[in-house]
Coordinates of C-alpha atoms in Angstrom, one line a residue:
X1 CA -11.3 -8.9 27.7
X2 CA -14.5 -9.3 25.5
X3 CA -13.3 -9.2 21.6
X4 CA -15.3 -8.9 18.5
X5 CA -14.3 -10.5 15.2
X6 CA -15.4 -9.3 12.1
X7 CA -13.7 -10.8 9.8
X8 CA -12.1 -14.6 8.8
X9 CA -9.1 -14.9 9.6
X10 CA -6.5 -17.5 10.5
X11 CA -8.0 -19.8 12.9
X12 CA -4.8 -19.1 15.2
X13 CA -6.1 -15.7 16.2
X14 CA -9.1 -17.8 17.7
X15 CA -7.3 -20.8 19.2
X16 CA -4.3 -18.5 20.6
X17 CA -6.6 -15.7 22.1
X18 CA -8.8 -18.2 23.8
X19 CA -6.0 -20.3 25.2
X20 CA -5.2 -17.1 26.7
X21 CA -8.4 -16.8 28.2
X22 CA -9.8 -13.8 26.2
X23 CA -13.9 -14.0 25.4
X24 CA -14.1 -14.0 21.5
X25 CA -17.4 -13.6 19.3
X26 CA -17.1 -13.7 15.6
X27 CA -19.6 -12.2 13.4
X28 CA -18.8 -12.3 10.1
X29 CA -22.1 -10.8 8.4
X30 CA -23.7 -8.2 9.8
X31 CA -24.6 -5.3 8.4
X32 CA -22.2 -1.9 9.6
X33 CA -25.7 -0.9 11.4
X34 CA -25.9 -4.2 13.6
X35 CA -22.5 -3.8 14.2
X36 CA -22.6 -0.7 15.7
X37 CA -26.0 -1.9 17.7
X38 CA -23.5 -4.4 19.5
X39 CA -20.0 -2.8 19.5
X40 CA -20.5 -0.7 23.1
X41 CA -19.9 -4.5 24.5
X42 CA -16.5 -5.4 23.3
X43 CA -13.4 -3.9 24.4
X44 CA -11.5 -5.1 21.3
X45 CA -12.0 -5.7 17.9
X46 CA -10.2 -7.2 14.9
X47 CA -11.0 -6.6 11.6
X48 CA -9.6 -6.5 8.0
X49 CA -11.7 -4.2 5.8
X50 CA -15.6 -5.3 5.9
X51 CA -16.9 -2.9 8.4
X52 CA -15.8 0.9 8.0
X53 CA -14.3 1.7 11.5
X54 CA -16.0 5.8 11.1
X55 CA -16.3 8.0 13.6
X56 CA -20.2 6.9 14.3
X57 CA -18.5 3.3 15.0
X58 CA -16.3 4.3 17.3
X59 CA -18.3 7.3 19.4
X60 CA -20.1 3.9 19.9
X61 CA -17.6 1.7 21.6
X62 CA -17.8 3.0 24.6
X63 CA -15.5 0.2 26.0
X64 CA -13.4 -0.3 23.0
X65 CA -9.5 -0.8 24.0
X66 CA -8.2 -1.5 20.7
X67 CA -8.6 -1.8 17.0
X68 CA -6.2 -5.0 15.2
X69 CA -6.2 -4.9 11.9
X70 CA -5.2 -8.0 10.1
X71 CA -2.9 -6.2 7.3
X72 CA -1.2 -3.2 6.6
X73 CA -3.3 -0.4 5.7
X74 CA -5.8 1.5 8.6
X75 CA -7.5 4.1 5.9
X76 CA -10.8 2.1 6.6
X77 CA -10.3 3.2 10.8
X78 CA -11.2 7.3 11.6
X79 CA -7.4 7.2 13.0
X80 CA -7.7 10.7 14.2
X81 CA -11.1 10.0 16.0
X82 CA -9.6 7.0 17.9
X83 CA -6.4 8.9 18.8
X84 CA -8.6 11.1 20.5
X85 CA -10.9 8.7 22.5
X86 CA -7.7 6.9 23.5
X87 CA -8.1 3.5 21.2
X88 CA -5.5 1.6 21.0
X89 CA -4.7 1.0 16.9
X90 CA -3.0 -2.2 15.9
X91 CA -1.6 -3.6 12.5
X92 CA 0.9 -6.1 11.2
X93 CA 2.4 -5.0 8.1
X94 CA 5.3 -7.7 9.4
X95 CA 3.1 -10.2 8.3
X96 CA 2.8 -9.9 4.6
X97 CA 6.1 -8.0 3.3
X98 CA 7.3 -10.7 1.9
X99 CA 4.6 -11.7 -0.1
X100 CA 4.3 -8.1 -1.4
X101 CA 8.0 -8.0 -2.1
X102 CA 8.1 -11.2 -4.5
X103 CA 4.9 -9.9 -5.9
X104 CA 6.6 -7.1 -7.1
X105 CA 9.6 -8.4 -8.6
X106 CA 7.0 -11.5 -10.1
X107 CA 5.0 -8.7 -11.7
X108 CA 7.9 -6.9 -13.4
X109 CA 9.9 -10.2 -14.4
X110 CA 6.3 -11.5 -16.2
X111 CA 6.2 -7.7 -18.2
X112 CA 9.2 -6.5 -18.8
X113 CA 10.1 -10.7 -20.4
X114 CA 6.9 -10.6 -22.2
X115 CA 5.9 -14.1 -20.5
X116 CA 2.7 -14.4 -20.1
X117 CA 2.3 -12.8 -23.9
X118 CA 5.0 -15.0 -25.1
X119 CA 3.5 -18.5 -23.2
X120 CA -0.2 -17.1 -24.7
X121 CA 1.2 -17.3 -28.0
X122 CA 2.5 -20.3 -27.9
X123 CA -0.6 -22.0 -26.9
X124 CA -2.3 -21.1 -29.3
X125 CA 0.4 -22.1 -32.0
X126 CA 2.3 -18.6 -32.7
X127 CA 6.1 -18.8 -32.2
X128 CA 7.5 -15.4 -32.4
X129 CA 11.0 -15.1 -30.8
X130 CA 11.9 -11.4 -31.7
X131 CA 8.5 -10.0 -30.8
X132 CA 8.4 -11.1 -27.8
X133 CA 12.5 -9.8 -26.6
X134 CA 12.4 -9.5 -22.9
X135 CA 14.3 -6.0 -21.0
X136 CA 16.6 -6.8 -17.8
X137 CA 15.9 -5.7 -14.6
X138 CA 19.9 -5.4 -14.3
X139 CA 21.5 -2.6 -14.0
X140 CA 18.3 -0.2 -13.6
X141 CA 17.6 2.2 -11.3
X142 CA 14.6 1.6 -9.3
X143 CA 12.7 4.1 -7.3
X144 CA 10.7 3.0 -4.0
X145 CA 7.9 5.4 -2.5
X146 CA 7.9 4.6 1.0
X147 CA 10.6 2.7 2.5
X148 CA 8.4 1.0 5.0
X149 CA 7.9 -3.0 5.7
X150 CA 6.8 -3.7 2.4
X151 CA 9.3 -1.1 0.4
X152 CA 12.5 -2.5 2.6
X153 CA 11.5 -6.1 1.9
X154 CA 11.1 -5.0 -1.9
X155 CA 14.5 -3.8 -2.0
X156 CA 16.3 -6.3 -0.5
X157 CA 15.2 -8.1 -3.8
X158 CA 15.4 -5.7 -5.8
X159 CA 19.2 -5.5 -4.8
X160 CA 19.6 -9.2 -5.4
X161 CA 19.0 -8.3 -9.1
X162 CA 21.2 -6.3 -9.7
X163 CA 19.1 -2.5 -9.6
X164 CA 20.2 -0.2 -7.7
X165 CA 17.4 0.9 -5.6
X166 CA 16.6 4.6 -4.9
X167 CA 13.8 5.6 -2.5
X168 CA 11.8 8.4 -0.9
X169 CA 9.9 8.6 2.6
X170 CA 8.2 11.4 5.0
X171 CA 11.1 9.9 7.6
X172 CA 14.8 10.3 7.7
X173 CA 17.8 8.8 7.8
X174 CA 16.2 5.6 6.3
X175 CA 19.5 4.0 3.9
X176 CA 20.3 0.7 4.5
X177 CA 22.4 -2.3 3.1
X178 CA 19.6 -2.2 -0.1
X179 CA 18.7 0.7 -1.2
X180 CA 19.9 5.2 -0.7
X181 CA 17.2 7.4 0.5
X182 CA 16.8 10.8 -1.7
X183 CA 14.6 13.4 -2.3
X184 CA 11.9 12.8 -4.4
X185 CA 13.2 15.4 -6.7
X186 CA 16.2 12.9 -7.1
X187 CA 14.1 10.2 -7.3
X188 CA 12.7 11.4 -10.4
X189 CA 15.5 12.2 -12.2
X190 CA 16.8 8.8 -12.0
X191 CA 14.4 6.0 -11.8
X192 CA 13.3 3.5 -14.6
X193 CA 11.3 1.4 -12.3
X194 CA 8.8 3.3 -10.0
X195 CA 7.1 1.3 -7.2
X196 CA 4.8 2.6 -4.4
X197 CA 4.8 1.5 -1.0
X198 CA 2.8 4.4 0.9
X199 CA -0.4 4.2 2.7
X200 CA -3.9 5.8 1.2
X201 CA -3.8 9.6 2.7
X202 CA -5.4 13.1 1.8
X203 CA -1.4 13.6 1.2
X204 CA -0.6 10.4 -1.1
X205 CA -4.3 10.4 -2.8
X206 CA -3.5 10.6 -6.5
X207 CA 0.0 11.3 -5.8
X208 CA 0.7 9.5 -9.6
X209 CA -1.2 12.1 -11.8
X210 CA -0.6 13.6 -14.3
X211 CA 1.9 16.5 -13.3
X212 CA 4.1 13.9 -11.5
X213 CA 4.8 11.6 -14.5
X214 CA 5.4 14.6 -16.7
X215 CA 8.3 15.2 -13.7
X216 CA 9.9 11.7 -14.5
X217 CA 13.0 12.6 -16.6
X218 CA 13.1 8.7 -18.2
X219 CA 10.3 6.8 -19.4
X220 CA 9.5 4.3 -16.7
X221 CA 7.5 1.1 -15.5
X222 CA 5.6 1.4 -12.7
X223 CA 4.1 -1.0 -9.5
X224 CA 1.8 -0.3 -7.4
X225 CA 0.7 -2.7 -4.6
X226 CA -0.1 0.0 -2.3
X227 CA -3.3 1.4 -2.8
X228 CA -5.6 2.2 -6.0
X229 CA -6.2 5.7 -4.8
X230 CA -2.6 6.5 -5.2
X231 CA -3.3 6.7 -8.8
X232 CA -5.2 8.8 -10.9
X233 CA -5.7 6.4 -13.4
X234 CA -6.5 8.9 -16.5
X235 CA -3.5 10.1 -16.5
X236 CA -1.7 6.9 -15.9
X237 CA -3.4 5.4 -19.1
X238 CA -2.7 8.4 -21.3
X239 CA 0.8 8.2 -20.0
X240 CA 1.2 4.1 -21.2
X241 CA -0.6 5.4 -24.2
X242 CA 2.4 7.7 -24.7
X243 CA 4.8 5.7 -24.3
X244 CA 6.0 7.7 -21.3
X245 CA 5.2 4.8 -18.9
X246 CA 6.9 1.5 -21.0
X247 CA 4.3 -0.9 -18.8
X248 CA 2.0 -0.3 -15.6
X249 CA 1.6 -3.6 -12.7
X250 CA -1.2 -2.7 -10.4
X251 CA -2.5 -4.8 -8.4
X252 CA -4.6 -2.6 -6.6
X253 CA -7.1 -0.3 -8.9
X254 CA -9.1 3.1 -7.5
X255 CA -12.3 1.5 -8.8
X256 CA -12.0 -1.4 -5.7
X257 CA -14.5 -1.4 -3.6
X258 CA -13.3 -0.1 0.1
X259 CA -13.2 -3.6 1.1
X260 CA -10.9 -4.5 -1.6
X261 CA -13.1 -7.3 -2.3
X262 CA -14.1 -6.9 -5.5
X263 CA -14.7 -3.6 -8.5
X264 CA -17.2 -1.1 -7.0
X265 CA -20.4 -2.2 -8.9
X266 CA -20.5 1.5 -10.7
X267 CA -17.0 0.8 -12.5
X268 CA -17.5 -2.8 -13.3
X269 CA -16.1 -5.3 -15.8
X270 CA -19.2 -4.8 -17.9
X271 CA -19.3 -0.9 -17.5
X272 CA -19.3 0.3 -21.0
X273 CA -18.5 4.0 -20.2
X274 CA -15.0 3.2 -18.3
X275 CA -13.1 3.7 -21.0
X276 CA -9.9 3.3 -18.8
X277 CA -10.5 0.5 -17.4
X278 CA -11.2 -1.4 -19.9
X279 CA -7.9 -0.5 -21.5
X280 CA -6.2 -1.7 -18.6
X281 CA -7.6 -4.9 -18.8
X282 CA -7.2 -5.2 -22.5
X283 CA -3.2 -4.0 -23.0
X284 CA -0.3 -5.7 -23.2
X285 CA 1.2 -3.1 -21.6
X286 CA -1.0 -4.1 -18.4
X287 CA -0.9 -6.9 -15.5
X288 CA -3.3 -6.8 -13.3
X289 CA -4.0 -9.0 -10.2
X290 CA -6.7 -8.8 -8.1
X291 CA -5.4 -7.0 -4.5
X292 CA -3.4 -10.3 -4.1
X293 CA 0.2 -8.5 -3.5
X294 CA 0.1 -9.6 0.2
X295 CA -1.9 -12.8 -0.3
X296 CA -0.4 -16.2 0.5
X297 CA -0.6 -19.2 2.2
X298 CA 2.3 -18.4 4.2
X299 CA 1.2 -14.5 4.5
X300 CA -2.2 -15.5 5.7
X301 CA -0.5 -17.3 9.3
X302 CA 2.1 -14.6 9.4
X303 CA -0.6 -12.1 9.8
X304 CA -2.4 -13.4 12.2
X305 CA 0.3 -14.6 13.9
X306 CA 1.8 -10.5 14.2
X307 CA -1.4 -9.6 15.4
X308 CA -1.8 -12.2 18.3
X309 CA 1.3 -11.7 19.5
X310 CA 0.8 -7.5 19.7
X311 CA -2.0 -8.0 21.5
X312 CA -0.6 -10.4 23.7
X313 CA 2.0 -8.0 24.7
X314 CA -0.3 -4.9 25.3
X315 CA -2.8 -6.7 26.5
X316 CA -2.4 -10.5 28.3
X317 CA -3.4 -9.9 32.1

């Protein structure tokens, strides 16, 4: 099999794959139109998020057997388009669970303990003990939406804490050991914590507006490590203006670029006129990391490992 790939990656994907005998050709910089110029040749690609897998793309590979892509999240593939030419679509959200899950709790311990204030402060000569009194994760209720690889992995932590973890999926029958599924009625009622863990979908697109934190009985922090477009961010801001959301970790924001990569250029650092995100870079209220959730050392072989190994199986004459 003739492979394309379009991305860097682990070198492992390369030296594994060609042990195997598969015919590899990376391409790391052309443009989505040379791309698609090339792609009828290849009957697999892997890719993380440079190229936009549309349905021009793929009415192009006429030969294409599968899609890998190195991470969790396929919003950037036309799933419905491949479905129907028969593509095979690979992921490997195995691969950086972990590293999502200890970003999470990270994220919460460094707001809710005021440490990255409090160390700030002391730098620069200011000891203040009572300003800067930390909140406990134990003992509150935290609420998980999606109870995938990455929502799982964030529980079993979670649990280790102390919280008891609620959560809400699409799929039943999901309770384990960590954490009780409910409805997301239920959900709302009780959490103190919210945390997403949902792929981008017409369905989950601005699932956190305003109407749905009006729903939350308590005021609440809230993660998300899943993907900016989950949020409307207006009505998150007004909401931490409010007080009804006590602090907001986001690693992901809806003004990324699709390839995650960077801010889109029309909502960037120096954009005067984005009056919400510049307050989410400027409060206290805020942490912000740049789409680095699921990105370690240790996350970086995992993920290339889960993808060699699926294609191996499906695919190894």
């Amino acid at each position: 099999m003739k492979i394309l790939l379009l991305d860097k990656n682990h070198p492992l994907i390369t030296e594994q794959l060609l042990a195997k005998k598969f015919i590899l050709e990376e391409d790391f910089t052309s443009s989505y139109d040379k791309v698609c110029n090339k792609i009828g040749n290849y009957d697999g690609v892997i890719i993380r998020s440079r190229i936009p897998v549309d349905k021009n793309f793929l009415e192009t590979a006429k030969n294409l057997k599968f899609i890998a892509r190195v991470g969790a999240g396929m919003e950037n593939i036309d799933l419905s388009v491949a479905e129907k030419l028969g593509i095979q679509l690979i992921n490997s959200p195995e691969g950086n669970r972990d590293s999502v899950a200890e970003h999470v709790v990270g994220m919460l311990l460094i707001l809710m303990n005021r440490l990255f204030i409090a160390s700030n402060e002391v730098k620069n000569g200011i000891w203040l003990r009572e300003e800067n009194r930390g909140d406990e994760l134990l003992g509150k209720t935290v609420g998980l939406i999606g109870y995938g690889n990455m929502g799982k992995a964030t529980a079993k932590r979670l649990s280790g804490f102390g919280c008891k973890v609620i959560f809400h999926d699409i799929l039943p029958n999901l309770s384990d050991e960590f954490a009780t599924q409910v409805s997301l009625q239920e959900l709302k009622e009780k959490a103190e914590v919210l945390s997403l863990h949902i792929p981008l979908t017409e369905q989950t697109h601005y699932l956190i507006d305003a109407e749905f934190i009006s729903e939350m009985k308590n005021d609440f922090y809230f993660v998300n490590t899943a993907r900016g477009k989950n949020v409307e961010t207006e009505s998150l801001v007004k909401a931490i203006k409010s007080r009804k959301v006590k602090g907001a970790c986001l690693d992901v924001l809806e003004y990324e670029k699709a390839s995650f990569e960077n801010l889109d250029a029309s909502t960037s650092l120096s954009t005067s006129e984005n009056d919400d995100l510049k307050f989410l870079l400027n409060s206290e209220k805020v942490i912000v990391t740049p789409h680095i959730a699921g990105w370690t050392h240790q996350s970086k072989e995992k993920l290339a490992q889960v993808i060699v190994d699926k294609i191996l199986q499906q695919f190894l004459i």
